[in-house]
CSV table of C-alpha atoms in Angstrom, one decimal:
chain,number,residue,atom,x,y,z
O,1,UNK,CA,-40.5,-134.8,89.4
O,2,UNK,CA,-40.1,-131.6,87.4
O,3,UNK,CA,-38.3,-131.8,84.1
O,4,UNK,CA,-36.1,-128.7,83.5
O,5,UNK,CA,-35.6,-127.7,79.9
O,6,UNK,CA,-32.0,-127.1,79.5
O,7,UNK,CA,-31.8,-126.5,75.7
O,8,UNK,CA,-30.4,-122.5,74.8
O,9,UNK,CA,-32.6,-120.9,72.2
O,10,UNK,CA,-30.0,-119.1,69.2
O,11,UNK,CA,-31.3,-115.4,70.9
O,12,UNK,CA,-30.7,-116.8,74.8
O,13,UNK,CA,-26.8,-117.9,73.8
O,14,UNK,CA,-26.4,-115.5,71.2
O,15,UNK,CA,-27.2,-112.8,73.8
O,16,UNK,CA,-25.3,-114.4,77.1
O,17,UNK,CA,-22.1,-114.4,74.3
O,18,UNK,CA,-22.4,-110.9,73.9
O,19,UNK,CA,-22.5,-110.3,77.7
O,20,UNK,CA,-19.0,-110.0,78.4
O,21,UNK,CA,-19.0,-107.6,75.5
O,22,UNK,CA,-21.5,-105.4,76.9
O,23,UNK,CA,-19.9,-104.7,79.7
O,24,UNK,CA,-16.7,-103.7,77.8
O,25,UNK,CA,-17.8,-101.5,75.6
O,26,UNK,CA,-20.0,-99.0,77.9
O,27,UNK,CA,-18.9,-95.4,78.6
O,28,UNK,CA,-15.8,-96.1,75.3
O,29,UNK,CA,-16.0,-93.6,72.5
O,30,UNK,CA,-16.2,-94.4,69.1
O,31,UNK,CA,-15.6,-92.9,65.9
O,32,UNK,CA,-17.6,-94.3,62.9
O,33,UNK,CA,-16.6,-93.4,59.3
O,34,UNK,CA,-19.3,-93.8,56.6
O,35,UNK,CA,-18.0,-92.9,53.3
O,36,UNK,CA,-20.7,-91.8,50.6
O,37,UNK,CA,-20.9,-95.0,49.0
O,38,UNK,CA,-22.4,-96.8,52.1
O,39,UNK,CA,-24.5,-94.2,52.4
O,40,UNK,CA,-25.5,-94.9,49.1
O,41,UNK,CA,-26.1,-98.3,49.7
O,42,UNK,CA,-29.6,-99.8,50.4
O,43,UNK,CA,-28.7,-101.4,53.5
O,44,UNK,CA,-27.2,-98.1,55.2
O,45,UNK,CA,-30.7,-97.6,57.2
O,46,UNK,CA,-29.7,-101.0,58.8
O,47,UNK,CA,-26.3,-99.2,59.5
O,48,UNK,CA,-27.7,-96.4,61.5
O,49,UNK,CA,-30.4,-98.5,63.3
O,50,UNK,CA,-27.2,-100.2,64.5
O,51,UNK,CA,-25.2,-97.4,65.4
O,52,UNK,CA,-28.6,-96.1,67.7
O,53,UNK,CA,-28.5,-99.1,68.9
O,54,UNK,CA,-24.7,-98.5,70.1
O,55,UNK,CA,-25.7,-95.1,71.4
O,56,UNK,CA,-28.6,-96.8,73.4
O,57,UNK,CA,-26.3,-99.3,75.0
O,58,UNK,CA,-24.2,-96.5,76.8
O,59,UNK,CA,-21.5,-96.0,74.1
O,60,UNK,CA,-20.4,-92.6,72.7
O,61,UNK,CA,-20.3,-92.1,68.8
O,62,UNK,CA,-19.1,-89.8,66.6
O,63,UNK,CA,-20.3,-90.2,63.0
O,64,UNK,CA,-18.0,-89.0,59.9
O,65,UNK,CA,-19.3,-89.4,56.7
O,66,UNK,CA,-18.5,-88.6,53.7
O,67,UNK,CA,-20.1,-87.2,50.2
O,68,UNK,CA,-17.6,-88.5,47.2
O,69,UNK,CA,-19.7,-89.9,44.7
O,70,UNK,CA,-22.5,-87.8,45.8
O,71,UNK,CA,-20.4,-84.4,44.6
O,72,UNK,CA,-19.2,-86.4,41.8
O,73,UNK,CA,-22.9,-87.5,40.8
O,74,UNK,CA,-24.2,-83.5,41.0
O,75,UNK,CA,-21.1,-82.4,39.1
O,76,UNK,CA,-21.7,-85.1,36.7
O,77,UNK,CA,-25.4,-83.7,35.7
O,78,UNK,CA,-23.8,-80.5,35.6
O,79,UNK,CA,-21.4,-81.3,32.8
O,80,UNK,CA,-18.6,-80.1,35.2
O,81,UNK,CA,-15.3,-81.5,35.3
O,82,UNK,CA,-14.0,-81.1,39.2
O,83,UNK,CA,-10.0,-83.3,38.7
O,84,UNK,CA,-8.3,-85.5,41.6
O,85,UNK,CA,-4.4,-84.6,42.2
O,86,UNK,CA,-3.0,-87.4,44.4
O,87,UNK,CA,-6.7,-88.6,45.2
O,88,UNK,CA,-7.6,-85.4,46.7
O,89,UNK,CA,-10.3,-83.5,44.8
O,90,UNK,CA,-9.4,-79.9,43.8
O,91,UNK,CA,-12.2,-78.3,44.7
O,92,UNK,CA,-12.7,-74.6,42.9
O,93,UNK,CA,-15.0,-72.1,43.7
O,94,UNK,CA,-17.8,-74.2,41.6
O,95,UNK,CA,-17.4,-77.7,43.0
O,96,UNK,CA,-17.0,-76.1,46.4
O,97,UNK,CA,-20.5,-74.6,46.1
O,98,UNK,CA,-21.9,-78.7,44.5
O,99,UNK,CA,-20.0,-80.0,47.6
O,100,UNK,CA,-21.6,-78.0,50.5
O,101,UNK,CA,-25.2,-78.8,48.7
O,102,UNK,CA,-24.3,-82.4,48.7
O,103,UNK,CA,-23.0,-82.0,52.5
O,104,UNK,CA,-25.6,-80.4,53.4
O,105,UNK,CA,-28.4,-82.5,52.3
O,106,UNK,CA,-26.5,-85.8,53.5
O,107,UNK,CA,-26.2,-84.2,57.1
O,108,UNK,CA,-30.1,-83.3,56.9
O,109,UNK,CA,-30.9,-87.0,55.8
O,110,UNK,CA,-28.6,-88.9,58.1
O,111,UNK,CA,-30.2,-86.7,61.0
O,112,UNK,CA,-34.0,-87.1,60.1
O,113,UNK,CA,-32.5,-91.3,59.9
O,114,UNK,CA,-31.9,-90.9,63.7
O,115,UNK,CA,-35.1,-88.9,64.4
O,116,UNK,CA,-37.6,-91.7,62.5
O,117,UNK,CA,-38.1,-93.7,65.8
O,118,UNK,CA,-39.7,-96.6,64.2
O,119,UNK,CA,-41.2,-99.8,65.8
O,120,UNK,CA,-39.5,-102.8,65.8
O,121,UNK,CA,-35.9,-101.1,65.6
O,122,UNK,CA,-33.1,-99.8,68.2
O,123,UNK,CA,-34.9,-96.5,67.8
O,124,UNK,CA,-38.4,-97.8,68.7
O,125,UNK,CA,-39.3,-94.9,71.4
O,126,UNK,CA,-36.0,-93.3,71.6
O,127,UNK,CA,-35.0,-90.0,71.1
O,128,UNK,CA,-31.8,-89.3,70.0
O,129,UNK,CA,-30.1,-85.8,69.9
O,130,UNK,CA,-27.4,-85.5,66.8
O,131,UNK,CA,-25.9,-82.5,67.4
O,132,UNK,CA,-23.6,-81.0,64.0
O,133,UNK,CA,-21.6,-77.5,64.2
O,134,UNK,CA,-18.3,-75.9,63.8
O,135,UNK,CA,-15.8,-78.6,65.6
O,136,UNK,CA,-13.6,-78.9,63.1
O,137,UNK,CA,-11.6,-75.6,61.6
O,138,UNK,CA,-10.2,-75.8,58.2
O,139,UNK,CA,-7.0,-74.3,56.4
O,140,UNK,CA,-6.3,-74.7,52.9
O,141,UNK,CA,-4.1,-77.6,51.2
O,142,UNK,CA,-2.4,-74.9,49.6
O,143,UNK,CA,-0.3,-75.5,46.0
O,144,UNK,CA,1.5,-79.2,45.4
O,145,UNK,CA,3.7,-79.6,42.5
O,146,UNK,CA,2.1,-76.4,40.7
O,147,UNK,CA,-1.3,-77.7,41.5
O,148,UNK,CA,-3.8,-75.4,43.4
O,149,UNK,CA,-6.3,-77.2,45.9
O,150,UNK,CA,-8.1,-74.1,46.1
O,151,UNK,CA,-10.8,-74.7,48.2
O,152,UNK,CA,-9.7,-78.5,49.5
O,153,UNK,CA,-8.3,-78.4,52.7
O,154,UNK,CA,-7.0,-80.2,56.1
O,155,UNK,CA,-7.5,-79.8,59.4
O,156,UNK,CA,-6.0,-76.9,61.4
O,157,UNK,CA,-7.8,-77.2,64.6
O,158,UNK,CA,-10.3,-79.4,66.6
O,159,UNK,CA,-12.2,-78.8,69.6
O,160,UNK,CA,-12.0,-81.7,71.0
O,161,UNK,CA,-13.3,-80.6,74.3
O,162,UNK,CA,-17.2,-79.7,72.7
O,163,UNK,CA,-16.9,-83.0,71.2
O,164,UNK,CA,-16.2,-84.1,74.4
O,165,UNK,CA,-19.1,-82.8,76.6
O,166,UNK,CA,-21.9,-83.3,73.6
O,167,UNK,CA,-20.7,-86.8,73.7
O,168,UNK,CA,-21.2,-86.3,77.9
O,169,UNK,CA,-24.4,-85.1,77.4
O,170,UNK,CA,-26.0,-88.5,75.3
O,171,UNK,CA,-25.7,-86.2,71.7
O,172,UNK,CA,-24.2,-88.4,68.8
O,173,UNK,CA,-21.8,-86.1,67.1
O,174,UNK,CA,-22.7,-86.0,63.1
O,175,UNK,CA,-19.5,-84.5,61.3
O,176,UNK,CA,-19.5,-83.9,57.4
O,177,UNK,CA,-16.7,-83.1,55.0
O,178,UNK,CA,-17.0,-79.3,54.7
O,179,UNK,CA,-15.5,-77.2,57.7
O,180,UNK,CA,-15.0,-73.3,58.2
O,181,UNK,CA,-11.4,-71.6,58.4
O,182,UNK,CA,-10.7,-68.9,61.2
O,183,UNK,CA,-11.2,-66.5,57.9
O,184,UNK,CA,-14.9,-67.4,57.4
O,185,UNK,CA,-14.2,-69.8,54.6
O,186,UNK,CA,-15.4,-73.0,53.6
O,187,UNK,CA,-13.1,-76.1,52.8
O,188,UNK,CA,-13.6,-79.4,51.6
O,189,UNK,CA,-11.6,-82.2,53.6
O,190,UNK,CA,-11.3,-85.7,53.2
O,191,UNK,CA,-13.8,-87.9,55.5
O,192,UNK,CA,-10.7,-90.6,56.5
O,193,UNK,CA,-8.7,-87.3,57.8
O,194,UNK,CA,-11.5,-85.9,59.9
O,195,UNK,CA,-12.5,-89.4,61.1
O,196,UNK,CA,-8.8,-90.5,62.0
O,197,UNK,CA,-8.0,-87.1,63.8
O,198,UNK,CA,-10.8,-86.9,65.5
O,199,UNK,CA,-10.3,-90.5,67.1
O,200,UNK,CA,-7.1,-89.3,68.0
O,201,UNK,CA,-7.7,-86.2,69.7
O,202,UNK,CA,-10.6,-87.8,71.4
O,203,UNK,CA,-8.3,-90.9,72.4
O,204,UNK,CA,-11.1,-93.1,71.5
O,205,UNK,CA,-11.4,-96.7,71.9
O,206,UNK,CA,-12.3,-97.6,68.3
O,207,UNK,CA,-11.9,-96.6,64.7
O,208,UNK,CA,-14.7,-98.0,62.4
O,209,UNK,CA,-14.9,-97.8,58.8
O,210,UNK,CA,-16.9,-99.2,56.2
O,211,UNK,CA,-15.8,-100.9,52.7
O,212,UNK,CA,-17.7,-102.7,49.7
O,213,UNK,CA,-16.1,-106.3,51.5
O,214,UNK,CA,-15.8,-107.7,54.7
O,215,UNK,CA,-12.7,-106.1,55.5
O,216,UNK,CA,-9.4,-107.0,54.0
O,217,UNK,CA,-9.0,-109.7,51.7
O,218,UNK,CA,-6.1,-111.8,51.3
O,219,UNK,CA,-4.9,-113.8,47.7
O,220,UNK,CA,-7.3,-116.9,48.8
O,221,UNK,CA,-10.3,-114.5,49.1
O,222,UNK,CA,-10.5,-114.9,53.1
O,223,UNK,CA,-10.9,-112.2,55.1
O,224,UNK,CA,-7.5,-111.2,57.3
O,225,UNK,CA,-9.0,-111.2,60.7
O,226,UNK,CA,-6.5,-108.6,62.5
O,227,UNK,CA,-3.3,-106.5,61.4
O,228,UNK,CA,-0.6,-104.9,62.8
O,229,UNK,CA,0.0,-101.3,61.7
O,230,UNK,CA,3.2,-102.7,59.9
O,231,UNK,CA,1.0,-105.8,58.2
O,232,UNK,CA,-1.5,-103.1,57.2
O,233,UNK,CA,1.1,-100.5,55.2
O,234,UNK,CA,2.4,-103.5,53.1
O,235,UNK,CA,-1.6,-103.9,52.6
O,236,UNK,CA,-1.7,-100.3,51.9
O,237,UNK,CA,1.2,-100.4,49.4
O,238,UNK,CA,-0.3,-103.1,47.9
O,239,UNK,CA,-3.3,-101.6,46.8
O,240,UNK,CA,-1.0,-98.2,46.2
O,241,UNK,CA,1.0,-100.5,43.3
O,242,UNK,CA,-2.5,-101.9,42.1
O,243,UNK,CA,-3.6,-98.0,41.8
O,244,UNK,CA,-6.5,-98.8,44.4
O,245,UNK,CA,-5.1,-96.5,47.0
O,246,UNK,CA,-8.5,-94.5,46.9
O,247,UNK,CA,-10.9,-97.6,47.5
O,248,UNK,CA,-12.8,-97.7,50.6
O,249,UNK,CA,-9.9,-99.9,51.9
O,250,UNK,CA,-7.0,-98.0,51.1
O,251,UNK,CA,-8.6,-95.1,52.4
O,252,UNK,CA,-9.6,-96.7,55.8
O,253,UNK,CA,-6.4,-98.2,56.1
O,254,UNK,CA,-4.6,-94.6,55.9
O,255,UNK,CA,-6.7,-93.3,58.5
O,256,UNK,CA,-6.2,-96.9,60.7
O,257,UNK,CA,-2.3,-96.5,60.6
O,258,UNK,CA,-2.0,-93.3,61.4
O,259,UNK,CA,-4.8,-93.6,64.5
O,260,UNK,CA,-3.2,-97.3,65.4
O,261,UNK,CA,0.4,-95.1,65.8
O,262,UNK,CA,-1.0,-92.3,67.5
O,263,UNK,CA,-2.8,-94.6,70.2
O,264,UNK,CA,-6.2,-95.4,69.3
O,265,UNK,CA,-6.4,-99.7,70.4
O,266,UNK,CA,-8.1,-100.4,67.7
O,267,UNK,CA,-9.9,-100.2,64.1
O,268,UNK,CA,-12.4,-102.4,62.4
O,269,UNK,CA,-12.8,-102.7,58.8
O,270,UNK,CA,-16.8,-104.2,58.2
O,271,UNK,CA,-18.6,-104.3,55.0
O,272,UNK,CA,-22.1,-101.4,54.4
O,273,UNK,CA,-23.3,-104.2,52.1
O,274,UNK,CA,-24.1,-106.8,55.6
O,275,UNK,CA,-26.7,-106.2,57.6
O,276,UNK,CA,-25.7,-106.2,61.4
O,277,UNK,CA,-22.3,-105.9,60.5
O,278,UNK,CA,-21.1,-103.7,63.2
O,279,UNK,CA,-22.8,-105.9,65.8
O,280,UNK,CA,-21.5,-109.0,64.5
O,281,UNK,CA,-17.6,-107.2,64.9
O,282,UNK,CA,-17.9,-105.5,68.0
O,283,UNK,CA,-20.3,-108.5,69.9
O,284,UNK,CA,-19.2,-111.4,69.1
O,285,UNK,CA,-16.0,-113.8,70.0
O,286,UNK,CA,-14.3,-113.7,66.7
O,287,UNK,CA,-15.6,-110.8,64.6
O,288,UNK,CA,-16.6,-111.1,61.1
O,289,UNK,CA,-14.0,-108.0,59.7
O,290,UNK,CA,-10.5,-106.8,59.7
O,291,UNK,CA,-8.8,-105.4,63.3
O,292,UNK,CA,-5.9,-102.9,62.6
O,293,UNK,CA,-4.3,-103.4,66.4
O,294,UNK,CA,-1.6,-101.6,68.3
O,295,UNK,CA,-0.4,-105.2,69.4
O,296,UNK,CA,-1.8,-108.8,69.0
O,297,UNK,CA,-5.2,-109.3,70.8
O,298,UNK,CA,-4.4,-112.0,71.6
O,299,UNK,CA,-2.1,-112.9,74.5
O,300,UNK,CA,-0.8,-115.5,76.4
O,301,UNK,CA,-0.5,-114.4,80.5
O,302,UNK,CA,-0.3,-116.1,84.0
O,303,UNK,CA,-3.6,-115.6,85.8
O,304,UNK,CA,-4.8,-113.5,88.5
O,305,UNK,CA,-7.7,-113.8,91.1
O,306,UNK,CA,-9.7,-111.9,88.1
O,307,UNK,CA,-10.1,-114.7,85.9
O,308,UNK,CA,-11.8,-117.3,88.3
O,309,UNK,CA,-15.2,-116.5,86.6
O,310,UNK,CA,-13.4,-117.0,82.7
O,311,UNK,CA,-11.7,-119.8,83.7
O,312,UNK,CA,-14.9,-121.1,85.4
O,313,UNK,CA,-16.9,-120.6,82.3
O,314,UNK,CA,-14.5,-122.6,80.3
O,315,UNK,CA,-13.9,-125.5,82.2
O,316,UNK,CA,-17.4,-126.4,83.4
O,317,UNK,CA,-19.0,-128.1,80.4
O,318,UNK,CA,-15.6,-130.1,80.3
O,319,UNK,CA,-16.2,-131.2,83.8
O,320,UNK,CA,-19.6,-132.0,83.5
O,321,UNK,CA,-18.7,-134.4,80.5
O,322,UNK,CA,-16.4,-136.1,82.6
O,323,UNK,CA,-13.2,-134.7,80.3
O,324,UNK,CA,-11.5,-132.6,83.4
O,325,UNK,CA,-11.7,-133.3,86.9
O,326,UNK,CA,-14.4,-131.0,88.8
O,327,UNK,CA,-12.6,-127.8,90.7
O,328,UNK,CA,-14.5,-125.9,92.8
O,329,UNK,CA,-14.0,-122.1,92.9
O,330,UNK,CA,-12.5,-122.3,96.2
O,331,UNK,CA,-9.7,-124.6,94.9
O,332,UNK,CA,-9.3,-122.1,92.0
O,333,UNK,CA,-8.6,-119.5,93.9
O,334,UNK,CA,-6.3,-121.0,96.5
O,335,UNK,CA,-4.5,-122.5,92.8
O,336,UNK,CA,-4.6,-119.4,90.6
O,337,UNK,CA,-1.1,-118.7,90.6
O,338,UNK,CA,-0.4,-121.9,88.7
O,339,UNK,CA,-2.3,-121.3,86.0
O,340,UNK,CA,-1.7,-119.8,82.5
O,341,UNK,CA,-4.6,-118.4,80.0
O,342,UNK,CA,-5.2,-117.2,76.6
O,343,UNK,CA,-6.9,-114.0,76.7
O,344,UNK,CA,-8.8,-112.3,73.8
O,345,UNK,CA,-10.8,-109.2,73.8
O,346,UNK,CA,-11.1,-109.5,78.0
O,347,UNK,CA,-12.4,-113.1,77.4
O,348,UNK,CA,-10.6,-116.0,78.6
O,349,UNK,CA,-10.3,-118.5,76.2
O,350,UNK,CA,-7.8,-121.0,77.1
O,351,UNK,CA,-6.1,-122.2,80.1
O,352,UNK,CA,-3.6,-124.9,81.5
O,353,UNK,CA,-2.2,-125.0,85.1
O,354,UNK,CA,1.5,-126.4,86.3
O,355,UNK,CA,1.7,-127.8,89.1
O,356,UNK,CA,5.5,-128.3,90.0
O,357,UNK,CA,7.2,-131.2,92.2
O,358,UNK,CA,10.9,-129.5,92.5
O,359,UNK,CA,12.7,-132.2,94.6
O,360,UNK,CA,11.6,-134.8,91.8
O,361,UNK,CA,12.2,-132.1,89.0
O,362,UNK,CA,8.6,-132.6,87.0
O,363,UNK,CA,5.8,-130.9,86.4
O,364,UNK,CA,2.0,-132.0,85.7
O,365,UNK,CA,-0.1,-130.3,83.1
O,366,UNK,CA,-3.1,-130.0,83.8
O,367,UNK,CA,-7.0,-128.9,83.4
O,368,UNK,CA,-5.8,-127.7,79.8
O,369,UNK,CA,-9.1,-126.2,78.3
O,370,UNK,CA,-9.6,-124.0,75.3
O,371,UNK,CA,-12.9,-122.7,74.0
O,372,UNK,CA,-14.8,-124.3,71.4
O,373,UNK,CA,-14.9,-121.5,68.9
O,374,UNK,CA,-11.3,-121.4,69.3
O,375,UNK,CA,-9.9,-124.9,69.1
O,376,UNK,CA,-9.2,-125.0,65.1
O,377,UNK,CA,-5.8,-123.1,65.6
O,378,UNK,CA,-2.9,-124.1,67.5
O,379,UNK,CA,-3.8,-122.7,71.2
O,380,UNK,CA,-3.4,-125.8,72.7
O,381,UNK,CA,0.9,-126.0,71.8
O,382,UNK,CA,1.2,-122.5,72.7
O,383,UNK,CA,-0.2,-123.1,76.3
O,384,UNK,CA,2.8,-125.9,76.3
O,385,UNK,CA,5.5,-123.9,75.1
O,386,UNK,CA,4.3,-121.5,77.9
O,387,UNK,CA,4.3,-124.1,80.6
O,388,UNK,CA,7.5,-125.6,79.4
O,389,UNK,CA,9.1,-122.3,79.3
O,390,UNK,CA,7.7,-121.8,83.1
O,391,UNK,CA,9.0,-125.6,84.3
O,392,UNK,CA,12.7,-125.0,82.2
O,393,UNK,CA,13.1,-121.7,84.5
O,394,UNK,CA,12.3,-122.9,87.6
O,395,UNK,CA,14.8,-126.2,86.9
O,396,UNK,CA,12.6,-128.5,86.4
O,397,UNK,CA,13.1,-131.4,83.4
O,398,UNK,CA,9.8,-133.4,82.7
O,399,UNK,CA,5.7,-132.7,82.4
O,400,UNK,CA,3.5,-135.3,83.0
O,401,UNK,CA,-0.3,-135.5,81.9
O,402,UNK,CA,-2.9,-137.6,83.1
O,403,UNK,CA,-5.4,-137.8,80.3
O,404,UNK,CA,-8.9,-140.1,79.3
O,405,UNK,CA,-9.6,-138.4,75.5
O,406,UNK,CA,-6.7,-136.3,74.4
O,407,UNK,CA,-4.3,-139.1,74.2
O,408,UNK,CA,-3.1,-138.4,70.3
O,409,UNK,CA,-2.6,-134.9,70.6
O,410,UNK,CA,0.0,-135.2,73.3
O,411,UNK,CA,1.3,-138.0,71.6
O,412,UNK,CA,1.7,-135.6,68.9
O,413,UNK,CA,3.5,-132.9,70.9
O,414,UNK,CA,6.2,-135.5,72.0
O,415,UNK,CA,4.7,-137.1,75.0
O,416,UNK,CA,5.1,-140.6,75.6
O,417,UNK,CA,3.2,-143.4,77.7
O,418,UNK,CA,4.3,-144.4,80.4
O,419,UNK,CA,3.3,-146.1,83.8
O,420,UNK,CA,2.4,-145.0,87.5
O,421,UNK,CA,5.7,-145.8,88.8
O,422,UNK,CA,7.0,-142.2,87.0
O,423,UNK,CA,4.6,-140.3,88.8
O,424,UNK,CA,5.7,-138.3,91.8
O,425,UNK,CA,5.5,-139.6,94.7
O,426,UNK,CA,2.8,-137.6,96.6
O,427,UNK,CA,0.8,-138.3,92.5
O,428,UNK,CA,1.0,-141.9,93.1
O,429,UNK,CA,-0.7,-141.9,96.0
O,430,UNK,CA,-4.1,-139.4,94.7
O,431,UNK,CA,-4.2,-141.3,91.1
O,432,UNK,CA,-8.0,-142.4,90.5
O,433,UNK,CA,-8.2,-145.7,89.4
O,434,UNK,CA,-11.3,-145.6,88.5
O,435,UNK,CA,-11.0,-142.6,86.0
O,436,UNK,CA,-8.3,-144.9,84.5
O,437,UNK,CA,-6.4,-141.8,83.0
O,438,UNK,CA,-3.3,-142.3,80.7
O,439,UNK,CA,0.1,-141.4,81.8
O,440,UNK,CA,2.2,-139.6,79.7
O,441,UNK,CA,5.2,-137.6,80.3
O,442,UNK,CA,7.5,-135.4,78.2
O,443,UNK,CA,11.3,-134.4,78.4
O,444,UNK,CA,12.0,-130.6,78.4
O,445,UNK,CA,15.4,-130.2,78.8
C-alpha cells in the first residue's frame, strides 16, 4: 500500500492561493506611483524586482515616480531656497535646472535597476525594455493669488495611444516629473497628477501608490482595508485639518479620488518600507493595504453556472469532515439557481442555497459555507438576510436548517429547535437518521 503525503508545503498553498489571482490580472494595465521617498528607501530595489516580476507575469505597467526630496536635497547643498504655494513647488528658472538633474539621474537609475538581471530575482535572465520619452506635454500653472509657478506646471496633453502600443509591445513605461510644452519648454509637474491622469486616459485597471505605512490608518492604528471615494475625502480632509495634506497619503489619496471618479476600479495604498508588498496586495485573499473602490468589493449575488468550480472549492474540505453533506458537481449544476454567494475579488467566498417548499410556505437553508480566512466578520447573517429576503418575496414564512456543529450560531440568529414532524413533507421522508442532524426553524414573516 502506498502512502500519499497530503500535507501542502507554505510555497505549494501559498502559490495555488494566488492562482485565481493570476489569472485575473494578465493582459490589465497598471499604473504604479513611486514618489522620491520610496525611492529613497533601502528596500525600493525589492520594489522594482517586484514590479518585473508583474511585467513577467503578462501585466502592463507604467511607472511614475517622483523626485521631491531629491530636488529638495540638491537645492539644500546649494543654499537655495525653492518655496511651496498650496504644496506645489514654484519652481524658477534655478530650481527648474536642480529638478531636471535630479529627474534625470532618477530616470537613468531606475532604468539600469531593470537592466541588472540578477540571479535569484524576477529579473534572473530577463530582459526588460523601459522605454521614457515625450508622452506627456506640459503647460504652465500660471499665477494663483499673485503667486507665479513659473516653471511648475500641469498637464495639457497625453498621448495615450504611444503609451498604449509600448505597453503592447512588452516595454514598461518609466515617466518622470519633468515634461516639455508645445513651446519647447520644460515644466515640473507633480508625480500624483501624471500618475492619476495617466490611469485615467489609459482606463487602467489599477492605481498603486506607495506611502511610509501600510496604507491608511485609522484612530486604533489598524490599517482601513478598502474605501469608498466618499470615505477617502473625509480621510483626505482629515489630514488637510492636521496640515498633512502633502504626505505620501494625502497625496495618493488625491490622485485615488479623482481616478476612482473618473473610472479606474481600483487603487491600492502599500507601504515602500515592506518587502513584497505589492505582491502581498495584489495576490493574496485579503490584501495587506488600503483599496480606494468605485463600489464595495465585496458583494452578495445569486449564482450562475460560473461559480460551480468556487463553490466547489469551498465546500469540499467541509464535506470531507463530515460538516456538509457531499454534492457532486452534477447536482450543483442541475441546483445552481438556488444558491447565493459572497464574491470578492472574482473569488467565491461564501455560499448558502434555498431550497423552497411553496404549498407548505418554508424554506431550508442549506450547505451554508464561508471561507476560512473570512469567517471572523459577519458573512454568515448576511447570506441569511439574503435568503430571507429571497423566501419573504416568493411568500414563503419559515427556514428550516438541518445542522450537526453550528447549532449556537443559528440559535443565535433566532432559530429554534424543533422536531421532525415540522419538516416538509417530501424532508421527512429523505432525513438521515444516522447523521442525526438538529432541526431548527425560523419565522420570517
Amino acid at each position: 500500500m502506498s502512502l500519499v503525503n497530503t500535507r501542502k508545503t507554505p510555497l505549494v498553498k501559498g502559490f495555488r492561493q494566488s492562482a485565481p489571482y493570476l489569472n485575473a490580472h494578465v493582459g490589465k494595465t497598471m499604473v504604479i506611483m513611486v514618489g522620491g521617498e520610496a525611492i529613497a528607501d533601502p528596500n525600493f530595489a525589492n520594489i522594482v524586482s517586484d514590479i518585473a516580476l508583474l511585467h513577467s507575469l503578462g501585466i502592463h505597467i507604467v511607472m511614475v515616480y517622483g523626485a521631491r526630496p531629491q530636488i529638495t536635497t540638491l537645492l539644500e547643498q546649494q543654499h537655495y531656497d525653492s518655496p511651496y504655494h498650496k504644496g506645489i513647488r514654484i519652481t524658477d528658472t534655478h530650481s527648474l535646472e536642480i529638478a531636471k538633474q535630479a529627474a534625470g539621474q532618477l530616470q537613468l537609475d531606475i532604468t539600469a535597476r531593470f537592466s541588472m538581471g540578477l540571479n535569484n530575482t524576477p529579473m534572473a535572465g530577463s530582459q526588460i525594455n523601459v522605454i521614457s520619452g515625450n508622452f506627456i506635454i506640459a503647460q504652465p500653472l500660471g499665477i494663483d493669488d499673485g503667486i507665479d509657478f513659473c516653471h511648475s506646471g500641469k498637464i495639457r496633453r497625453i498621448n495615450s495611444t504611444a503609451i498604449a502600443n509600448q505597453l503592447k509591445q512588452g516595454s514598461i513605461v518609466l515617466l518622470g516629473p519633468i515634461a516639455s510644452s508645445v513651446t519647447g519648454e520644460c515644466f515640473n509637474l507633480t508625480s500624483e497628477e501624471i500618475a492619476t491622469q495617466v490611469a485615467i486616459r489609459l482606463q487602467a485597471d489599477k492605481l498603486i501608490g506607495f506611502c511610509s505605512e501600510q496604507g491608511v490608518i485609522d484612530n486604533n492604528n489598524d490599517i482601513i482595508s478598502e474605501l469608498l471615494p466618499h470615505d477617502a475625502e473625509q480621510v483626505l480632509q482629515q489630514l488637510i485639518d492636521n496640515d498633512e495634506q502633502q504626505s505620501g497619503t494625502g497625496r495618493f489619496l488625491r490622485g485615488a479620488i479623482t481616478a476612482c471618479h473618473a473610472g479606474v476600479p481600483r487603487s491600492h495604498l502599500l507601504s515602500y518600507k515592506q518587502d513584497g508588498a505589492v505582491i502581498q496586495e495584489l495576490f493574496s485573499l485579503d490584501g495587506i493595504g488600503t483599496q480606494i473602490v468605485m463600489s464595495n468589493a465585496e458583494k452578495i449575488r445569486r449564482a450562475d453556472i460560473n461559480d460551480i468550480g468556487g463553490i466547489l472549492d469551498l465546500i469540499q474540505p467541509l464535506e470531507a469532515e463530515g460538516i456538509l453533506v457531499r454534492r457532486s458537481r452534477e447536482q450543483l449544476e442541475r441546483e445552481i439557481t438556488l444558491f447565493s454567494v459572497i464574491e470578492l475579488d472574482n473569488l467565491i467566498i461564501g455560499c448558502a442555497a434555498l431550497y423552497p417548499y411553496p404549498d407548505e410556505k418554508i424554506a431550508e437553508m442549506a450547505c451554508v459555507a464561508i471561507h476560512p480566512d473570512f469567517r471572523d466578520g459577519d458573512r454568515g447573517v448576511l447570506l441569511l438576510n439574503k435568503l430571507c429576503q429571497q423566501a419573504r418575496d416568493t411568500g414563503l414564512d419559515k427556514i428550516f436548517v438541518l445542522t450537526t456543529r453550528s447549532v449556537h450560531w443559528f440559535r443565535e440568529q433566532g432559530f429554534y429547535e424543533c422536531d421532525i414532524e415540522q419538516l416538509p413533507m417530501i424532508k421527512k421522508d429523505l432525513y438521515n437518521y444516522q447523521r442525526r442532524s438538529k432541526i431548527l426553524i425560523m419565522l420570517i414573516r
